[in-house]
Every structure is written in structure tokens, then in C-alpha cells.
Amino acid sequence: MPRTAKVPEVPFIGALSRDAGPLSRQLAQAMRDAVARGDLKPGEALPSTRALATALGVARGTVVEAFEQLIAEGFLESQQGAGTQVAAALAWEPERETRSPARPMPGDAAQLPAAARAYASIAREFTALPQVPFAVSVPAGAAAPGDEWRRLGNRLRAGGGAAPSGYGDPQGALPLRVAIADYLRRSRSVRCDASQVVITTGTQQGLFLACQVLLDRDDTVWVENPAYRGITAILESTGTRERIARVPVDEEGIDVDAGIAMAPQARAAFVTPSHQYPLGMPLSMGRRRALVHWAETHQAWVVEDDYDSELRYAGHPFPSLQGLAPERVVYLGTFSKILYPSLRLGYAVVPDGLVDAFVGARVLMDRHPPVADQHVLAAFIAEGHLDRHIRRVRGVHAERRACVIAAIGRHIPKDLAWLQPSDQGMHLVLWLAPGIDDRQVVAQAAEAGVSLRAVSPTYAGGSGPAGLVLGFGGFTDQQIEDAAGKLAQAIRSCRAPQP
Ligand SMILES: Cc1ncc(COP(=O)(O)O)c(C=O)c1O
């Protein structure tokens, strides 16, 4: 008699609808909700992907994709030979215990509007990592802005522009816009004046504003492949996934000819020319010219995300792309890397004709950033502290970076993983040998108290070569040494057994 596979019952997953977006995303959400409701318990074993796919009447690949996403988020864990289970670590995570069950669940999550489900999933994906090695953008104590920052804050709050007042200028405080325009002209070859600067709460808001202002619903956009999730997640949540042309990146940065072949009429290109995110190469001069030429001849916009160009460790920072075509480029910068991310201040430099549109979009979003910090930062730049500070931060980070490179070299043999060459920023990419799943390594390392992000989810469709993003900010030598040892163990445990 032929054997029939046992089909499990899965009441914890409601009906999936083919009209409600990608099935794998619905399935992942249904499982997160089941964990939040307590229908799935930490440590509980899940049916195999094959059995679950049969029970739900979906392709096995759909279940595999959902499982991979949840493993990357730390909701599930999978061990060679032991199947997949709900992560045991969820049992003791205090934030989850106090926050998630308290959230009202309006009936079945599948009934929520598609936008609500998409944003809820993004909230989980963007949860900040514990501030231990190798989380990215953790400021180094030795590179904190220090006494001048405190002194300026006290002085200005006591009676200067930072004292409490009414609504401010939605474009940003004028002294800060003047200081930023001056700084960008001199250090980044950005062609601008203060009237083109819009103060943001960081590059993330700049990217969101650019999408709101520049794109119509039917527009196609170029996005690097791989790319920062902060831009792909915006585009996925506000438009249609199919309209994102994921343009390959090689050692010269984004391949402009490939972009033209894929989507010549795209409305905008989102790029990281100084330091491709996450891989790290700068965009070559030939490609810069080709990109600008395409934008000028097709009336397209280029959005330049210049998130960490100040932190270059060999030679001088690259000049901006904006300087080549100020009429077509929206330039985005941030103080998250050179000061600290919780400051939440950055800027967009936009062509004259777009200033009102950016200001209008930002008024509706949050009116303007907190005025007091803008004045403190304006004085910090105008009095010359920022330039000195950047030199100091660069030195501190160069040292932290060298410490991580040495520790990785000591603990991880090259046949297991190797570092991508790069000379800038606050992170390194560690490629994993074929057959090692980066999301699995992230989950394993998290259990050992090491924070990482996987590289493969930054590629189109969430699948690309396996690698890890290693931040090297504010950690001590000892913390880095310990974490490198634990990381080596996590990578080894995820390697398929050798024949
Ligand atoms: C490529 C890239 N763009 C933008 C950002 C967002 O930075 P912000 O803190 O200014 O929002 C980051 C943060 O790490 C980043 O890596």
C-alpha cells in the first residue's frame, strides 16, 4: 500500500488569501501573530516545510521563504537534523513579554488592512539590535561629542535659539541650514546654498520624503542589488514590488548599462555612491558620469544616500555625485554616524524646484525636527567643532575597525569566511563559505549574545550570497575578541557536515 504523508493540523494559521499579497509574507505574519497570542510556544517544534505546505495547500518554497524570514528575525530557530522550532529565547525576552501580549489584537491579523500588516512586519524587521558586537552604528564613547556639545546646549537652552519657542520653520532652522550648506560645499563638493537644504530627522526620513515627492504610483525606480533595507522596505510598503528594478552592483558600483537595459524610463535611481551599502565599493567616475547622463537625458532623479562618507580611512572622502548634476540629484546626509544616531538629525539638499514639495511633505509628516537640537548643532558646526570632531571620530573608528579585522583573522579561517575589502564607514562585510546560511548564523550568534545582520536579505527577493554585516563602533578590544570567538563557533555550527 502506498504511504501517504501525515498532514498536520495548523489551526494557528488562519486562511491565506491569494489576493492579499505574497503568501510567504502572510504566512510569516500569521506565525508571528500565533507566537504573540501564545498559540505557538517558545521551543515548540513546527511541522516540516513539506508537511506544512501540504496542509496549507501552498508551494513548499512559500513555506521555506517564510521560515527563513522568521529565522532571520529570531522568531524561529533551526538545527541540523532537529527541524525548526519557535525560538527558545522568546521565553525570556522581557520586552516581548511586557509589550506584545498587551497589544490589542483586532480579531484575525489577516483581517487587518494590507498596509497595517506590511508596516507591522517592518516594525519587527527594524527592531534595534542589542548594542553588543557587531551591531552597526553604535557610537564609540571615545568619539562622543563631549564637553563643547554640553556647553553649547546649556548656553543655548538658557536663552539662545534653543530656548522653548513656538512652531519652527518646517524647512529647518536657518542657522543650521547655513552651517550645513557651508560644510557640504567645502567638504563634499556639494553645490548648494541654505535655501536648498531641508533638515530631516535622518536619512531614513530623507528617503521617505524623496519617495513621497518624486514618485507617482506607476513609476519604476532603480535600486541597487544589494541595497539598504531602509529604501527597499519603503518602496515595498508604498508601491508595487514589481516596479522596483534591482540593478546589479559590481566592483565599480551600480551597473548603469544594466539599469538602462532593465528600465530605461525609470523615474529615479536610489544609490549609495560613496560607499555602496552593504558591500562597500565607491561608484567609479565612469559610472558616475553614465548615471548622471542617463538622469539628465531621461528627466530622471538620482537620490544620493551619502550615509557615511566622512569616515574614509584611506585617502580623502569621495566628492559627492550631486556636484556633477545639482539639478537632477537629491543629496541625503546624516549626523547619525559622525555624531550619534539618537540625535535624529540629517538633511536633504534638493534642486530649487523641489524645495517647496519637500517642505510640504515634511510638514504633513512631523512639521519639523526639534528646534533646540538644531540650534545646538548649528553652533557646533559654525564654531568649528564638527571638523575637529570628525577627525577624532575617524581615528577612533579606524582603530576599532583594525581591532575587528585582527580578531576575525585570529578566530575565523579563510575557508569558512573572509572579509570584503573596503576602506570606509562603520561596518565590514564578512562573506560566508558556500553552504552556510547567513540567517541561521545570525540566529545562532544572537543566542550567544552576538548582534549581526545577514547580507542575503539585502538582495532582491531576499536571496543572495551569504554574508554578515559587522559593525565595529563602540566596543572594547575584549568584547570584540569574545564576540569573534563566539561568531566563529556559530559559523562552524551552521556549516553542513563535510563529506
Ligand atoms: C545606507 C544607509 N542609509 C541610510 C541610513 C539611515 O540613517 P539615519 O540614521 O540617518 O536615518 C543608514 C543607517 O545605517 C544606512 O546604512
XYZ file of C-alpha atoms and ligand atoms in Angstrom:
515
model
C 0.000 0.000 0.000
C 1.398 3.430 -0.896
C 2.362 5.501 2.113
C 0.594 8.835 2.490
C 2.329 11.685 4.246
C 0.699 12.712 7.516
C -0.876 16.140 7.083
C -0.652 18.185 10.298
C -3.468 20.356 11.557
C -2.458 24.010 11.714
C -5.337 25.899 13.323
C -2.887 28.573 14.487
C -2.610 29.760 10.883
C -5.790 31.309 9.523
C -6.713 31.211 5.863
C -4.141 32.660 3.481
C -5.578 34.695 0.650
C -4.058 34.815 -2.816
C -5.412 38.391 -3.108
C -3.697 39.712 -0.002
C -0.088 39.950 -1.165
C 2.738 37.403 -1.189
C 1.713 34.164 0.542
C 5.087 33.772 2.232
C 4.719 37.190 3.849
C 1.162 36.330 5.032
C 2.384 33.043 6.428
C 5.279 34.672 8.276
C 2.888 37.236 9.754
C 0.399 34.546 10.783
C 3.175 32.722 12.643
C 4.396 35.878 14.386
C 0.819 36.527 15.479
C 0.461 32.947 16.711
C 3.606 33.432 18.816
C 2.307 36.756 20.157
C -1.053 35.175 21.088
C 0.701 32.237 22.744
C -0.751 29.682 20.292
C 2.828 28.769 19.434
C 5.127 28.451 22.453
C 8.891 29.085 22.667
C 10.686 25.814 21.930
C 7.644 24.267 20.224
C 8.533 22.146 17.182
C 6.951 23.079 13.877
C 5.832 20.683 11.168
C 8.304 20.172 8.313
C 8.102 22.666 5.458
C 6.809 19.917 3.203
C 4.019 18.888 5.597
C 3.035 22.481 6.314
C 2.926 23.294 2.604
C 0.606 20.309 2.041
C -1.640 21.320 4.943
C -1.930 24.878 3.681
C -2.164 23.981 0.002
C 0.790 26.190 -0.958
C 4.143 25.576 -2.635
C 6.898 24.325 -0.352
C 9.070 27.261 -1.440
C 6.477 29.603 0.106
C 6.877 27.937 3.497
C 10.676 27.830 3.176
C 10.739 31.574 2.446
C 8.523 32.353 5.466
C 10.661 30.147 7.736
C 13.855 31.800 6.509
C 12.462 35.236 7.202
C 11.417 34.248 10.730
C 14.763 32.594 11.422
C 16.485 35.823 10.362
C 14.233 37.765 12.745
C 14.981 35.392 15.591
C 11.378 34.103 15.868
C 12.296 30.592 14.768
C 15.437 28.542 15.043
C 16.513 25.576 13.052
C 19.096 22.980 13.868
C 20.631 20.407 11.589
C 18.603 17.237 11.951
C 16.263 18.666 14.602
C 13.822 20.548 12.353
C 12.520 24.040 13.019
C 11.081 25.322 16.260
C 9.893 28.540 17.851
C 12.987 30.249 19.284
C 13.507 29.289 22.916
C 14.964 32.763 23.540
C 11.472 34.275 23.137
C 10.585 32.818 26.524
C 12.718 35.261 28.454
C 12.859 38.347 26.275
C 11.442 40.916 28.736
C 10.316 43.474 26.146
C 8.300 40.908 24.288
C 6.690 39.646 27.482
C 5.550 43.061 28.542
C 4.744 44.605 25.196
C 3.453 42.086 22.700
C 0.619 40.415 24.649
C -0.618 43.817 25.814
C -1.209 44.955 22.256
C -4.868 44.612 21.334
C -5.350 42.135 18.535
C -8.222 43.324 16.376
C -9.505 39.874 15.513
C -7.600 37.825 12.996
C -4.465 39.669 11.839
C -5.305 38.569 8.314
C -8.339 40.906 8.517
C -6.147 43.965 9.033
C -5.627 46.303 6.085
C -2.717 45.235 3.867
C -0.814 48.410 4.774
C -1.198 47.686 8.502
C 0.178 44.198 8.044
C 3.072 45.430 5.904
C 4.067 48.111 8.426
C 3.721 45.714 11.362
C 6.107 43.344 9.667
C 8.557 46.197 9.017
C 8.397 47.190 12.704
C 9.584 43.723 13.639
C 12.286 43.632 10.986
C 13.699 47.002 12.070
C 13.852 46.285 15.798
C 17.162 47.722 17.038
C 19.791 45.080 17.767
C 21.218 44.753 21.286
C 24.188 47.162 21.480
C 26.844 44.453 21.607
C 29.383 43.452 18.921
C 28.733 43.500 15.965
C 25.713 45.848 15.917
C 26.186 48.684 13.424
C 26.258 52.415 14.256
C 26.992 52.029 17.957
C 28.845 55.252 18.788
C 32.247 54.840 20.432
C 32.401 56.510 23.861
C 35.812 57.966 22.972
C 34.187 59.613 19.947
C 31.241 61.217 21.781
C 30.838 64.937 21.073
C 31.743 65.727 24.706
C 32.244 68.998 26.556
C 31.688 71.510 23.728
C 28.396 69.865 22.897
C 27.230 70.093 26.526
C 28.460 73.665 26.893
C 26.664 74.816 23.737
C 23.498 73.009 24.812
C 23.488 74.691 28.218
C 24.244 78.135 26.776
C 21.654 77.995 24.017
C 18.929 76.428 26.106
C 19.383 79.110 28.741
C 18.442 81.910 26.357
C 19.594 81.352 22.783
C 17.784 79.833 19.821
C 17.404 76.550 21.680
C 15.152 78.076 24.365
C 11.497 76.929 24.190
C 9.541 78.721 21.443
C 6.566 78.278 19.078
C 6.499 76.271 15.888
C 9.725 76.465 13.909
C 10.476 76.644 10.201
C 9.440 73.325 8.609
C 12.458 73.543 6.314
C 14.692 73.628 9.388
C 16.325 76.355 11.483
C 18.141 78.832 9.224
C 21.444 78.875 11.192
C 21.655 75.090 10.818
C 20.855 75.187 7.103
C 23.535 77.845 6.593
C 26.104 75.822 8.564
C 25.292 72.600 6.683
C 25.403 74.235 3.243
C 28.785 75.729 4.091
C 30.106 72.384 5.401
C 28.857 70.443 2.353
C 30.270 72.905 -0.170
C 33.683 72.732 1.368
C 33.961 69.070 2.390
C 31.704 67.187 -0.040
C 31.777 69.406 -3.183
C 28.000 69.701 -2.949
C 26.753 72.682 -4.969
C 24.091 74.314 -2.830
C 23.058 77.167 -0.602
C 20.979 77.230 2.562
C 17.720 77.736 0.633
C 18.071 74.199 -0.807
C 18.724 72.456 2.498
C 15.807 70.732 4.237
C 16.594 69.475 7.738
C 15.375 65.926 8.302
C 15.294 63.568 11.242
C 17.949 61.482 9.444
C 18.462 59.813 6.097
C 15.612 57.414 6.717
C 13.180 60.328 6.650
C 15.031 61.799 3.656
C 14.449 58.552 1.736
C 10.784 58.528 2.720
C 10.339 62.161 1.687
C 12.062 61.508 -1.641
C 9.686 58.608 -2.356
C 6.654 60.723 -1.420
C 7.718 63.695 -3.516
C 9.383 62.183 -6.569
C 7.339 59.076 -7.345
C 3.914 58.595 -8.837
C 2.181 55.279 -8.233
C 3.094 53.821 -11.602
C 6.723 54.930 -11.657
C 9.559 52.449 -11.883
C 12.690 53.058 -9.828
C 16.214 51.706 -9.854
C 17.523 50.323 -6.609
C 20.950 48.759 -6.192
C 21.127 44.990 -5.766
C 22.033 44.541 -2.896
C 20.638 47.611 -1.145
C 19.840 49.110 2.229
C 16.574 47.620 3.558
C 15.551 51.126 4.637
C 14.886 52.015 0.985
C 13.545 48.712 -0.337
C 11.149 48.461 2.626
C 9.762 51.951 1.894
C 9.215 51.128 -1.760
C 7.660 47.752 -0.993
C 5.289 49.247 1.545
C 4.155 52.179 -0.595
C 4.206 50.797 -4.110
C 4.353 47.623 -6.033
C 7.302 45.341 -5.680
C 7.357 44.754 -9.456
C 8.154 48.410 -10.141
C 11.464 48.187 -8.361
C 14.227 47.421 -10.858
C 17.008 45.826 -8.812
C 20.126 46.880 -10.708
C 23.226 44.717 -10.162
C 26.321 46.077 -8.484
C 29.894 45.103 -9.418
C 33.322 46.310 -8.291
C 32.594 49.754 -9.835
C 29.239 50.126 -8.060
C 25.807 50.179 -9.726
C 25.894 48.868 -13.316
C 24.285 51.766 -15.175
C 24.089 49.931 -18.534
C 22.224 47.091 -16.829
C 19.819 49.644 -15.302
C 19.181 51.180 -18.708
C 18.552 47.744 -20.195
C 16.129 46.862 -17.358
C 14.171 50.102 -17.022
C 15.326 52.991 -19.247
C 12.307 55.140 -18.343
C 12.646 54.788 -14.566
C 11.714 57.934 -12.630
C 14.502 57.754 -10.080
C 17.619 55.849 -9.038
C 18.407 55.293 -5.350
C 22.167 54.895 -4.927
C 24.951 54.895 -2.316
C 27.838 56.203 -4.468
C 30.441 56.902 -1.770
C 30.183 53.522 -0.093
C 27.824 51.008 -1.657
C 25.546 49.609 1.045
C 26.319 46.993 2.239
C 29.268 45.904 0.044
C 31.421 49.000 0.401
C 32.833 49.899 -3.038
C 32.652 53.510 -4.273
C 30.919 54.288 -7.588
C 33.629 54.758 -10.245
C 33.928 58.074 -12.050
C 32.903 56.456 -15.352
C 29.723 55.108 -13.791
C 29.020 58.443 -12.056
C 29.089 60.186 -15.410
C 26.946 57.498 -17.041
C 24.368 57.696 -14.236
C 24.146 61.468 -14.402
C 23.938 61.356 -18.221
C 21.042 58.895 -18.024
C 19.246 61.053 -15.444
C 19.710 64.222 -17.499
C 18.592 62.694 -20.781
C 15.588 60.887 -19.262
C 14.479 63.601 -16.826
C 15.029 61.117 -14.018
C 16.111 61.878 -10.435
C 19.066 60.411 -8.628
C 18.749 60.074 -4.858
C 22.261 60.013 -3.385
C 22.362 58.385 0.060
C 25.683 59.635 1.442
C 25.312 57.985 4.826
C 28.924 57.605 5.997
C 31.289 59.289 3.526
C 33.102 61.261 6.249
C 34.520 58.047 7.686
C 37.037 57.122 4.980
C 40.207 55.536 6.352
C 42.472 55.659 3.271
C 42.794 58.905 1.329
C 40.136 61.590 1.268
C 36.363 61.133 1.124
C 34.978 60.951 -2.437
C 33.282 64.097 -3.722
C 29.510 63.906 -3.974
C 27.609 62.875 -7.090
C 25.390 65.900 -6.531
C 28.294 68.165 -7.524
C 28.132 66.705 -11.057
C 24.410 67.369 -11.566
C 22.836 69.577 -8.882
C 19.611 69.863 -10.909
C 18.942 66.130 -11.020
C 20.340 64.854 -7.714
C 18.683 64.839 -4.293
C 21.539 64.544 -1.807
C 20.865 62.948 1.598
C 23.178 63.145 4.586
C 23.011 62.335 8.275
C 24.662 63.074 11.619
C 23.927 59.524 12.804
C 27.428 58.263 12.035
C 29.621 61.239 12.849
C 27.688 62.311 15.960
C 25.192 59.719 17.191
C 22.045 58.066 15.775
C 19.660 59.018 18.593
C 20.225 62.702 17.742
C 17.929 62.086 14.736
C 19.178 64.941 12.588
C 20.123 64.844 8.936
C 19.485 66.832 5.783
C 18.295 66.696 2.201
C 19.810 69.028 -0.388
C 17.268 69.348 -3.167
C 17.165 71.146 -6.535
C 15.488 74.592 -6.259
C 12.316 73.433 -7.997
C 11.732 70.689 -5.416
C 12.245 72.644 -2.189
C 8.576 73.558 -1.640
C 7.484 69.998 -2.356
C 9.908 68.531 0.183
C 8.884 71.115 2.790
C 5.188 70.426 2.151
C 5.655 66.669 2.532
C 7.606 67.102 5.740
C 5.021 69.485 7.261
C 2.423 66.755 6.889
C 4.759 64.163 8.324
C 6.031 65.839 11.503
C 6.101 69.644 10.935
C 9.799 69.974 11.761
C 12.555 68.372 13.849
C 13.034 69.516 17.472
C 14.255 73.115 17.304
C 16.581 73.061 20.320
C 18.927 70.387 18.982
C 19.049 72.114 15.605
C 20.435 75.258 17.235
C 22.970 73.341 19.299
C 24.168 71.547 16.161
C 24.272 74.804 14.156
C 26.580 76.374 16.742
C 28.683 73.198 16.959
C 29.337 73.350 13.206
C 29.704 77.141 12.954
C 32.256 77.283 15.796
C 34.450 74.690 14.030
C 33.864 71.794 16.442
C 32.412 69.458 13.809
C 35.557 69.366 11.655
C 37.737 68.584 14.671
C 35.193 66.047 15.878
C 35.149 64.211 12.527
C 38.945 63.897 12.573
C 38.756 62.414 16.071
C 35.905 60.022 15.223
C 37.742 58.845 12.117
C 40.786 57.976 14.237
C 38.742 56.119 16.854
C 36.790 54.126 14.286
C 39.888 53.294 12.235
C 41.293 51.721 15.380
C 38.074 49.818 16.229
C 37.948 48.594 12.638
C 41.519 47.307 12.760
C 40.692 45.514 16.009
C 37.740 43.689 14.395
C 39.790 42.756 11.318
C 42.543 41.316 13.530
C 40.101 39.388 15.748
C 38.291 37.909 12.733
C 41.682 36.912 11.303
C 42.599 35.148 14.565
C 39.339 33.257 15.037
C 37.880 32.548 11.603
C 39.839 30.637 8.964
C 39.537 31.891 5.397
C 37.899 28.713 4.133
C 34.974 29.483 6.461
C 34.585 33.238 5.928
C 36.533 36.209 4.548
C 36.233 39.981 4.721
C 35.202 42.099 1.743
C 37.861 44.769 1.172
C 36.563 48.275 1.959
C 38.056 51.409 3.470
C 35.133 53.393 4.784
C 32.169 53.563 7.136
C 31.117 51.806 10.328
C 30.712 48.246 9.082
C 32.507 45.427 7.283
C 31.039 42.577 5.253
C 32.143 39.054 6.122
C 31.318 36.604 3.315
C 30.458 33.043 4.323
C 31.634 29.923 2.541
C 29.111 28.267 0.212
C 26.505 26.190 2.025
C 26.457 28.337 5.179
C 23.133 30.129 5.696
C 23.691 33.694 6.940
C 20.240 33.967 8.576
C 20.937 30.828 10.518
C 24.310 32.196 11.649
C 22.562 35.412 12.763
C 20.091 33.403 14.852
C 22.809 31.177 16.367
C 25.062 34.124 17.141
C 22.157 36.011 18.753
C 21.729 33.149 21.202
C 25.386 33.503 22.115
C 24.909 37.253 22.672
C 26.396 38.479 19.372
C 24.439 41.007 17.238
C 24.606 40.688 13.466
C 22.622 41.368 10.339
C 22.563 38.989 7.373
C 23.592 40.179 3.913
C 21.356 37.910 1.812
C 18.115 39.765 2.732
C 19.586 42.921 1.177
C 19.432 41.238 -2.245
C 16.331 41.141 -4.456
C 13.817 38.588 -3.230
C 15.778 38.205 -0.009
C 18.199 35.740 -1.512
C 21.780 36.451 -2.443
C 25.231 35.335 -1.381
C 25.506 34.634 2.322
C 27.385 37.166 4.395
C 27.279 39.143 7.610
C 27.324 42.872 8.286
C 29.750 43.537 11.157
C 29.624 46.887 12.930
C 32.773 47.910 14.785
C 31.657 51.057 16.652
C 31.730 51.443 20.414
C 33.090 48.082 21.575
C 36.154 47.299 23.653
C 39.011 45.066 22.451
C 37.872 42.364 24.869
C 34.240 42.496 23.708
C 35.371 42.196 20.099
C 37.713 39.317 20.885
C 34.985 37.380 22.746
C 32.399 38.051 20.062
C 34.751 36.948 17.265
C 35.271 33.623 19.068
C 31.510 33.118 19.500
C 30.904 34.102 15.897
C 33.431 31.512 14.704
C 31.548 28.867 16.696
C 28.189 29.969 15.292
C 29.516 29.804 11.727
C 31.013 26.352 12.297
C 27.768 25.051 13.761
C 25.882 26.204 10.664
C 28.271 24.548 8.228
C 26.838 21.444 6.610
C 28.769 18.342 7.723
C 31.763 17.746 5.402
C 31.561 14.501 3.365
C 22.745 53.026 3.710
C 22.043 53.740 4.824
N 21.190 54.713 4.516
C 20.510 55.357 5.479
C 20.665 55.051 6.802
C 19.787 55.755 7.824
O 20.458 56.598 8.626
P 19.711 57.622 9.598
O 20.094 57.246 10.981
O 20.243 58.955 9.206
O 18.232 57.561 9.371
C 21.555 54.049 7.183
C 21.735 53.680 8.595
O 22.559 52.903 8.977
C 22.268 53.377 6.154
O 23.119 52.382 6.459
